[in-house]
Coordinates of C-alpha atoms in Angstrom, one line a residue:
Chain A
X21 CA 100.8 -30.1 73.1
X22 CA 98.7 -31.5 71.0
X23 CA 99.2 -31.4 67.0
X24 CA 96.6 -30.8 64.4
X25 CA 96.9 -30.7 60.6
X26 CA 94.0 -29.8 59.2
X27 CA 93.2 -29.7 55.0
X28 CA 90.1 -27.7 55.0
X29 CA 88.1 -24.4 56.2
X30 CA 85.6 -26.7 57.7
X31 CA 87.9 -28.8 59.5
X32 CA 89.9 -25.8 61.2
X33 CA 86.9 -24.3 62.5
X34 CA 85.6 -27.8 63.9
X35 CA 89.4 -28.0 65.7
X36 CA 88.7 -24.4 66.7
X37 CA 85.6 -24.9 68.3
X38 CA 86.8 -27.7 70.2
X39 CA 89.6 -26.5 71.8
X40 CA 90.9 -23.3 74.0
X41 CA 94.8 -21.8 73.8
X42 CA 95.0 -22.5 70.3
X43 CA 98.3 -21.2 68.4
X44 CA 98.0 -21.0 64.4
X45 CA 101.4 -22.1 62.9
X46 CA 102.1 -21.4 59.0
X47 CA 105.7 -20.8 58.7
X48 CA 106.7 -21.0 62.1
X49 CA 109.9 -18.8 61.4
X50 CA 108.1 -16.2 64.5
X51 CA 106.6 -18.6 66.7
X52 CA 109.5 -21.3 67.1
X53 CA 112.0 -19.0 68.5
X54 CA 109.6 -17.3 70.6
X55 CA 109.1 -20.4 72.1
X56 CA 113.5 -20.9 72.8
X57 CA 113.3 -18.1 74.7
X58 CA 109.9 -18.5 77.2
X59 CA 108.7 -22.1 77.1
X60 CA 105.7 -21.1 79.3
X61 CA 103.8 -19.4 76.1
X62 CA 103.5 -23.2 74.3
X63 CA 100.1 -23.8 73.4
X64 CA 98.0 -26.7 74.5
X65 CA 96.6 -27.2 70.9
X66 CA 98.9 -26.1 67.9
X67 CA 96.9 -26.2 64.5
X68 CA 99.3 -26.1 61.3
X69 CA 97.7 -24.6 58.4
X70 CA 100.1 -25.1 56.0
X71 CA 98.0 -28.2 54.3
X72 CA 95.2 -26.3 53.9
X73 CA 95.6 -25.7 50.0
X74 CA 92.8 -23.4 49.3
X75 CA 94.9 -21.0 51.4
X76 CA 98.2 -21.2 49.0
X77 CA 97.8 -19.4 45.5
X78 CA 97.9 -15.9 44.2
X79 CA 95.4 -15.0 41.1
X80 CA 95.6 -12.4 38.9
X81 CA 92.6 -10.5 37.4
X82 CA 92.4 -6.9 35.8
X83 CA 91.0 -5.0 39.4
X84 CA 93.3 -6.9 41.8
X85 CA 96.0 -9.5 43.0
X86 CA 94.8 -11.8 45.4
X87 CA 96.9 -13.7 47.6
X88 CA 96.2 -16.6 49.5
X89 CA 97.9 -16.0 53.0
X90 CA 100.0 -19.3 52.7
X91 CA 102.0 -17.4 49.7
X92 CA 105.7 -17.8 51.1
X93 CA 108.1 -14.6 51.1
X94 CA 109.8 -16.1 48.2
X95 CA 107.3 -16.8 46.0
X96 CA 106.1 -13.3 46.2
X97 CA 109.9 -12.3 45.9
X98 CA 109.9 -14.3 42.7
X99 CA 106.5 -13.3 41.4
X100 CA 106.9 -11.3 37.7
X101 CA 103.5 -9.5 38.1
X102 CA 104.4 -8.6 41.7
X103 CA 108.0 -7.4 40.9
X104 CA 106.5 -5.7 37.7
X105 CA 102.8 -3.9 39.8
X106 CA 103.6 -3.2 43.2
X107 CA 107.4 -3.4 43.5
X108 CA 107.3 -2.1 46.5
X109 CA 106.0 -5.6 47.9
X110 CA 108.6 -7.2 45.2
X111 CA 111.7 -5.3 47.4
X112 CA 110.8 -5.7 50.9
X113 CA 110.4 -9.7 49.8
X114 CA 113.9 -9.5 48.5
X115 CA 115.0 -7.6 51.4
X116 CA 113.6 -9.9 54.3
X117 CA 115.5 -12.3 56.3
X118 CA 117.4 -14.8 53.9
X119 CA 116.4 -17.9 51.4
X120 CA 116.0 -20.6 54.2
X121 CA 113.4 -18.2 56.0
X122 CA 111.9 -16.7 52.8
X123 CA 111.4 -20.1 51.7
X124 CA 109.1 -20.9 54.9
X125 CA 107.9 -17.1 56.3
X126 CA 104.3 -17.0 54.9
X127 CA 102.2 -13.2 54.0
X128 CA 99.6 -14.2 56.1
X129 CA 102.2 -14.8 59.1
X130 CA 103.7 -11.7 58.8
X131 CA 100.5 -9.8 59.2
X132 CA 99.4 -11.7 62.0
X133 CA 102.4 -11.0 64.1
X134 CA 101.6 -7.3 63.7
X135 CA 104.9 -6.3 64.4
X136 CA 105.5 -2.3 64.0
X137 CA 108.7 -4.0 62.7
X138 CA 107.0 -5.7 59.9
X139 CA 108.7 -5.3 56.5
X140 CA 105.5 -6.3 54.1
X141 CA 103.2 -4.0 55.9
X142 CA 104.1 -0.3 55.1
X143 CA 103.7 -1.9 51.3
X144 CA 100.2 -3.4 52.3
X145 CA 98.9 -0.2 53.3
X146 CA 100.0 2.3 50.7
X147 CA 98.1 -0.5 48.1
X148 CA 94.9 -0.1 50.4
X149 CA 95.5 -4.2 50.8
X150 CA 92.4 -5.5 52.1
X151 CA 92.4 -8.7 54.4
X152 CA 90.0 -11.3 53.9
X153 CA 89.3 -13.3 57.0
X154 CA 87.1 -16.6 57.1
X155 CA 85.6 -17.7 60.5
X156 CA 82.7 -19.7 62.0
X157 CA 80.5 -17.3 61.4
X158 CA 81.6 -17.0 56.9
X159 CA 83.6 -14.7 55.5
X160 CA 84.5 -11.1 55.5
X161 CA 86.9 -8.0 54.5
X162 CA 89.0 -5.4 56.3
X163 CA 91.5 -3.1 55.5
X164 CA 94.8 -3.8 56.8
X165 CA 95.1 -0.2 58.5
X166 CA 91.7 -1.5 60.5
X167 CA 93.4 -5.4 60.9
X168 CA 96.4 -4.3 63.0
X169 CA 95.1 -2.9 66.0
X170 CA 98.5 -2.9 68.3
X171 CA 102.3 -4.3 68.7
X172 CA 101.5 -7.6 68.0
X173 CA 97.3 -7.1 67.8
X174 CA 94.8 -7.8 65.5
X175 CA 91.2 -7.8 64.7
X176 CA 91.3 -11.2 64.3
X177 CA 88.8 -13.5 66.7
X178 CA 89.7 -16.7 68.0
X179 CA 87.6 -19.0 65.4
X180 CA 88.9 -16.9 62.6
X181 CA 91.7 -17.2 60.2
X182 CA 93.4 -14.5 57.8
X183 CA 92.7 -16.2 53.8
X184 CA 94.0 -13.7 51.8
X185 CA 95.4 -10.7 51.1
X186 CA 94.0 -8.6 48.1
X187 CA 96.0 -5.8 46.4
X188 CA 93.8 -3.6 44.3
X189 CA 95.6 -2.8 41.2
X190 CA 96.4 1.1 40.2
X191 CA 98.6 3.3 38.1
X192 CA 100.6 3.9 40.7
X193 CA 104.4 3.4 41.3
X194 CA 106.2 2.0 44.7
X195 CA 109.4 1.9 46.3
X196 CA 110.1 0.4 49.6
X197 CA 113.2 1.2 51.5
X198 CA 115.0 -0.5 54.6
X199 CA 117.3 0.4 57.3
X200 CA 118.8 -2.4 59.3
X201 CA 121.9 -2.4 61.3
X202 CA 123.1 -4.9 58.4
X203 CA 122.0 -5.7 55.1
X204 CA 120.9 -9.4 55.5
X205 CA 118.4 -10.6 58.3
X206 CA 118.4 -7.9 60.1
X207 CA 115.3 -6.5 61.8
X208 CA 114.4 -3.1 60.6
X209 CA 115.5 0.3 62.5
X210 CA 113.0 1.5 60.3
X211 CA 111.4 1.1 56.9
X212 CA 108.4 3.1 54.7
X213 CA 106.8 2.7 51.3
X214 CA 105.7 5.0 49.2
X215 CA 102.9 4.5 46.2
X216 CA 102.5 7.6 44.0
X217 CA 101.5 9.2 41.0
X218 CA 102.9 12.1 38.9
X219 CA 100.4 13.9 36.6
X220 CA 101.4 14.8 33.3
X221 CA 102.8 18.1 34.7
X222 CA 105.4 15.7 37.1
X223 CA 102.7 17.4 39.6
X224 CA 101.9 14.5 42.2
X225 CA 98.4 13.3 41.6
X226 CA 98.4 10.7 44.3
X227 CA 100.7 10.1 47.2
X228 CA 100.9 7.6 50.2
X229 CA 103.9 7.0 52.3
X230 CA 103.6 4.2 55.4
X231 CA 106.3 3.7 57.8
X232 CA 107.4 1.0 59.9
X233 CA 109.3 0.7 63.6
X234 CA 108.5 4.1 64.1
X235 CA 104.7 3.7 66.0
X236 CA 103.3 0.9 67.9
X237 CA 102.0 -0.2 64.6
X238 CA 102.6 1.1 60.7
X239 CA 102.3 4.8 60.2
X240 CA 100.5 6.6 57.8
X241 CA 102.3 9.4 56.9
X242 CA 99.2 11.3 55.9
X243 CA 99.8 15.1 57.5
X244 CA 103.6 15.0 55.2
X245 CA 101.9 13.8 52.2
X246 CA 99.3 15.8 51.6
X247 CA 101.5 18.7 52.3
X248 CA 103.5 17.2 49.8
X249 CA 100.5 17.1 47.3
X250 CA 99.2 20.3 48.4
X251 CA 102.1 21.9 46.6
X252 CA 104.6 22.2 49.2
X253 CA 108.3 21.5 49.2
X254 CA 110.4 18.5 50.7
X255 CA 112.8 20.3 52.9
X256 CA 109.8 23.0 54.8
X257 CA 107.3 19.9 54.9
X258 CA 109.7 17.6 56.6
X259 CA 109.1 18.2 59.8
X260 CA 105.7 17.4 59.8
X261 CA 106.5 13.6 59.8
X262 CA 107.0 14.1 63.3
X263 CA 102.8 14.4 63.6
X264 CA 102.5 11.0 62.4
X265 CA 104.9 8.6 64.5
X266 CA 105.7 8.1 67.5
X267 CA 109.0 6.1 67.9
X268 CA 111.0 4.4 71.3
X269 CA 114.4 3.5 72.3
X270 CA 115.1 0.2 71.7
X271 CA 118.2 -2.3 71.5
X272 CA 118.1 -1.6 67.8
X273 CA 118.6 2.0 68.1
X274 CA 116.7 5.0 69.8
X275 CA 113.7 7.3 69.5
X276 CA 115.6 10.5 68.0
X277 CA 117.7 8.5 65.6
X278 CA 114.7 6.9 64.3
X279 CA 113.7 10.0 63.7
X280 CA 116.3 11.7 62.4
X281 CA 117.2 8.5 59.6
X282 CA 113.4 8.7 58.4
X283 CA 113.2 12.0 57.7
X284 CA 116.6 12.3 56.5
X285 CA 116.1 9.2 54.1
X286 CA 112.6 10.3 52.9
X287 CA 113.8 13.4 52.3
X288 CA 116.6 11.5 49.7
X289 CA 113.7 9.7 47.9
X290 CA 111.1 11.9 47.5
X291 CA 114.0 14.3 45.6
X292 CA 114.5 11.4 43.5
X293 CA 111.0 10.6 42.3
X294 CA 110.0 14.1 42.4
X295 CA 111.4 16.2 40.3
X296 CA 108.6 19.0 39.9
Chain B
X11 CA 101.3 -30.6 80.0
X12 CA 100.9 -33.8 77.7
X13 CA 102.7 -34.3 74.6
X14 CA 100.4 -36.8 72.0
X15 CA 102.7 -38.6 69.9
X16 CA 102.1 -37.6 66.5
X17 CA 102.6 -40.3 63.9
X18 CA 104.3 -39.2 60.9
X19 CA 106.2 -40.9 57.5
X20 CA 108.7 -38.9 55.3
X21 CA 111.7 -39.5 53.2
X22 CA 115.0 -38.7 54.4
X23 CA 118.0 -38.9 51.8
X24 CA 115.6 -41.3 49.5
X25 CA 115.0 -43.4 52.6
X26 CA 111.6 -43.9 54.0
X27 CA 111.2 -42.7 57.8
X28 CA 108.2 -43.7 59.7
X29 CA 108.1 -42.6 63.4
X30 CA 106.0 -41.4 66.5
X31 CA 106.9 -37.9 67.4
X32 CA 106.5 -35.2 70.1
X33 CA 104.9 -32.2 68.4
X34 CA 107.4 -30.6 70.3
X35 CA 110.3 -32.0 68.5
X36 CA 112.0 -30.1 66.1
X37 CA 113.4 -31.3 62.6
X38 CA 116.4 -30.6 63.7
X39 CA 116.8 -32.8 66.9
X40 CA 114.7 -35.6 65.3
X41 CA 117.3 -35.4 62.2
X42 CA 120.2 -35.4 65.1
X43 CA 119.1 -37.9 67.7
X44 CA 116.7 -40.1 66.2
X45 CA 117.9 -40.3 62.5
X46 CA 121.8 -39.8 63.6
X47 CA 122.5 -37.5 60.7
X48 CA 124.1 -34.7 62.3
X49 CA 125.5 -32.7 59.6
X50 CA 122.9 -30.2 60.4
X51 CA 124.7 -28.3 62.8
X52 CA 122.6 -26.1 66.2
X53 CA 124.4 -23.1 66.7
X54 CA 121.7 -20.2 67.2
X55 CA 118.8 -21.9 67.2
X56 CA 116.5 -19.2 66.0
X57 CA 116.9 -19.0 61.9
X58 CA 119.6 -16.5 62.2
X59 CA 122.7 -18.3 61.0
X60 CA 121.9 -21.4 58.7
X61 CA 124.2 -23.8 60.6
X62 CA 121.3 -26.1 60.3
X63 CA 120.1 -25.6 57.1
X64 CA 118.6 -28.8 55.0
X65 CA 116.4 -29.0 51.9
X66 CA 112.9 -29.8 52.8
X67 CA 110.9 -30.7 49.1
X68 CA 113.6 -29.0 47.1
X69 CA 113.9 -25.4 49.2
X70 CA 116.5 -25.0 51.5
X71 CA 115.1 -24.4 55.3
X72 CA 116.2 -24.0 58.8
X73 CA 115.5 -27.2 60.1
X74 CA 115.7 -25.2 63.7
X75 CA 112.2 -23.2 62.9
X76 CA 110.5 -26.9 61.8
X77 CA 109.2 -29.0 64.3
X78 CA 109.0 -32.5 62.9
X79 CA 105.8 -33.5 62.7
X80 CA 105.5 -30.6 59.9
X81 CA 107.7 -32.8 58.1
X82 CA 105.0 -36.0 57.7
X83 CA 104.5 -36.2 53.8
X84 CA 108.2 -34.6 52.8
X85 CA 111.0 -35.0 51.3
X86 CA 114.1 -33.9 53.0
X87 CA 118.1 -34.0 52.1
X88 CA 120.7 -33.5 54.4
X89 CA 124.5 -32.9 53.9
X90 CA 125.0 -36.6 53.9
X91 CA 122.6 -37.2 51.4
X92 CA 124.2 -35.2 48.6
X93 CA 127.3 -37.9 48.4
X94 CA 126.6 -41.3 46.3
X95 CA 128.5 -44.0 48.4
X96 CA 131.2 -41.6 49.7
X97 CA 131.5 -40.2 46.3
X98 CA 131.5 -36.4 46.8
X99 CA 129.1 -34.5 44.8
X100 CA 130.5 -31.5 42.5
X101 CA 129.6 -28.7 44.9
X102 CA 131.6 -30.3 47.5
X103 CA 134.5 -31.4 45.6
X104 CA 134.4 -27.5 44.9
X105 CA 135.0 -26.7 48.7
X106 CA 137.8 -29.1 48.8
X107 CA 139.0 -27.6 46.1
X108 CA 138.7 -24.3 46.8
X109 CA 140.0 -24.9 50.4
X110 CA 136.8 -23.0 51.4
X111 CA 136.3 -25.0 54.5
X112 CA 138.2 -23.6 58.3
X113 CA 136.9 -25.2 61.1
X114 CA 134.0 -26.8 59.2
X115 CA 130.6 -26.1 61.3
X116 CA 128.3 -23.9 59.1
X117 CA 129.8 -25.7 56.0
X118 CA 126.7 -28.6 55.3
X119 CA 124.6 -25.4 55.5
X120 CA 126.6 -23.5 53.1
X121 CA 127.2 -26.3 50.7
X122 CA 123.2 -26.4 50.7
X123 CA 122.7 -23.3 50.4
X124 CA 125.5 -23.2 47.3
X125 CA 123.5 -26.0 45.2
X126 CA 120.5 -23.7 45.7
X127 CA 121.7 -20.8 44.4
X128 CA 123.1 -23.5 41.1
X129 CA 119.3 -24.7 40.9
X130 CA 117.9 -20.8 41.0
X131 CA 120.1 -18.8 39.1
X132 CA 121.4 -19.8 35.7
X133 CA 124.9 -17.9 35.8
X134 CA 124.9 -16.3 39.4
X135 CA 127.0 -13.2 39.7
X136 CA 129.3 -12.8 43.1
X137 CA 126.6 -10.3 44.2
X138 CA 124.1 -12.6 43.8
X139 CA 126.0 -15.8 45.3
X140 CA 126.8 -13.2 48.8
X141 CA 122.7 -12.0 48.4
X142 CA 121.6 -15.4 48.7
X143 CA 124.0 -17.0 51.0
X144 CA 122.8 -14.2 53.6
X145 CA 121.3 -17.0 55.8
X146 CA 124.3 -18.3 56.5
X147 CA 127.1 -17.1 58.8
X148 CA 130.5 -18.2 58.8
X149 CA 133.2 -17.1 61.5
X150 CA 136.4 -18.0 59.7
X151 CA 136.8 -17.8 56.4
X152 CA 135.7 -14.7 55.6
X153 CA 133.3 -16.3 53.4
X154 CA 135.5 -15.5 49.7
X155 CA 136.3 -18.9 49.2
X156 CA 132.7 -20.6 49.6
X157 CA 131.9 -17.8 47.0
X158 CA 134.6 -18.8 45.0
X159 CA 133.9 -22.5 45.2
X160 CA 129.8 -21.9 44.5
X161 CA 130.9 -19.4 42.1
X162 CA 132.8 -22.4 40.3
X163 CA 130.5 -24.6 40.2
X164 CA 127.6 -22.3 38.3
X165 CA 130.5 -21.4 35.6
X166 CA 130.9 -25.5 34.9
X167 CA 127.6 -26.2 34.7

């Protein structure tokens, strides 16, 4: 294996271009156990991004939060404007793995492993995050619905790299909500967000739930919520979760609790935010 | 397949380290077998149970997830750099104290963990100590008396 460190954008895509079977480490906290347990997926060429400073800070400006993909778990966990906009984010931070890990686990990691597992994403895409990926080729922006493509897929190229993560700002309120088999470090069973927005009626004016470990990647529970914002109620509307996922039998638990706990759980906290 | 040595220069308990490494090579081993400092403890070997935890520029870490040459530049402190000259320091006179230790192993990593809860939180609550000393199992004790001893520590300082 051979070890590269690079500062800049320019330098990464010179190591890029030189090289095939390259692995991006940032935190690592994914990759090194992965490579315990099979040995035979070690890259030849390992590039660590973590010196690459224009990759590590999170602005603030009136329309959005940008995020540079180096931000580590904890500093978004410790972040007042985070904790205080998009709380959502702000709890599944608090809520992932423990300090040693949250003090190395990156944003941008977490994304790129795509796991349907992955406790930032449901968050990412009820905000409409947008992913801003810099290659060989310059710069651009997707969604993070159009980013993750699979179980650990993305839309990501082999020159390119994910620079931030930007979180459009909105009235909106969030909640995110876990289920592990324990409290700490455990991987979730399943987990959703919800961003929404009750009119001055308590009417909802806008409503998005995502879900995680339920699909091969992050559902959007779209069918349910509009139902939901259509006038509906909770407990007739329910059912129509089962549109939008697709869960399996795992060692963590199986297809028909994962559907059972989701529905029974969102059930729970839509009652509490909706009182209508 | 070939391993390049990698050079790299950090400081380990205030000490300066230079050395050739496989990129392979994790903090942890290179902190066991080359530096001889093995209060860091391996027990799961996947960031699950904070047996190895160290502090790597001020943040606790598992050094089991770090290879070593993403060390080169740092500052790391073990378990054995927290003592002056066999002097204990106050969180683990606070251990003794609190007879908080059983068969010993995950206690460097939750004596760690206990002076970073001190440094992030002014006056801890319990709930808080147990919340952030989630990264850290321990099989015996039943983990009351490391919060009681971490718990201690934040109320005298």
């Amino acid at each position: 294996m051979i070890y590269y460190a690079p500062t800049t954008l320019k330098e990464f895509n010179k190591y890029c271009q030189a090289h095939d079977n390259i692995s991006i480490l940032a935190g690592g906290t994914d990759i090194l156990p992965r490579w315990q347990s099979d040995s035979s997926i070690k890259p030849k060429v390992l590039v660590d991004i973590k010196k690459m400073n224009e990759l590590n800070s999170i602005q603030y400006s009136d329309k959005e939060i940008i995020i540079g993909a180096l931000t580590t778990i904890q500093e978004l966990k410790i972040d007042p404007i985070i904790q205080q906009e998009f709380s959502a984010l702000s709890q599944s931070a608090r809520e992932f793995a423990g300090v040693q890990i949250r003090h190395r686990a990156t944003i941008g990691g977490n994304i790129c492993n795509a796991s349907p597992a992955g406790d930032l994403i449901p968050s990412l895409y009820v905000y409409n995050a947008v992913i801003e990926i810099a290659g060989s080729k310059g710069k651009k922006r997707i969604s993070i619905q159009k980013f993750i493509t699979g179980v650990g897929q993305t839309a990501l190229k082999k020159d390119e790299i994910v620079i931030n993560i930007i979180l459009p700002k909105s009235n909106e309120k969030s909640i995110f909500y876990k289920l592990g088999l324990r409290q700490s470090m455990a991987i979730s069973v399943i987990n959703f967000a919800i961003a929404y927005e009750l009119d001055g009626n308590g009417r909802w004016k806008s409503l998005k739930i995502a879900a995680g470990s339920v699909a091969p990647t992050v559902a959007s529970l779209t069918t349910f919520a509009n139902a939901l914002c259509d006038g509906n109620n909770v407990d007739e509307s329910i059912q129509l979760v089962d549109n939008d996922i697709s869960p399996i039998d795992d060692i963590r638990a199986s297809s028909n609790y994962r559907r059972s706990v989701l529905k029974n759980v969102l059930k729970f906290t839509i009652k509490e935010i909706y009182v209508g | 397949m070939i391993n390049q040595p990698y050079p790299i220069s950090c400081k380990v308990n205030g000490q300066t380290i230079t050395a050739d490494v496989s990129p392979e090579m994790r903090l942890l081993d290179f902190l066991r077998y080359e530096l001889d400092l093995t209060g860091a403890k391996e027990v799961c070997g996947e960031g699950e149970c904070g047996a190895c935890t160290v502090v790597l520029n001020g943040k606790t870490v598992n050094s089991c997830l770090i290879l070593a040459v993403e060390v080169n530049g740092s500052k790391i402190t073990t378990i054995e750099g927290l003592s002056d000259v066999g002097n204990l320091n106050q969180m683990q006179e606070a251990f003794v104290d609190h007879h908080s230790v059983q068969c010993g192993y995950c206690i460097p990593g939750m004596v760690l963990s206990g002076e970073q809860i001190i440094k992030d939180h002014e006056k801890p609550s319990r709930d808080t100590i147990k919340e952030d000393l989630s990264g850290n199992i321990c099989r015996c004790t039943g983990y009351q008396k490391i919060v009681d001893a971490i718990e201690s520590v934040s109320e005298t300082s």
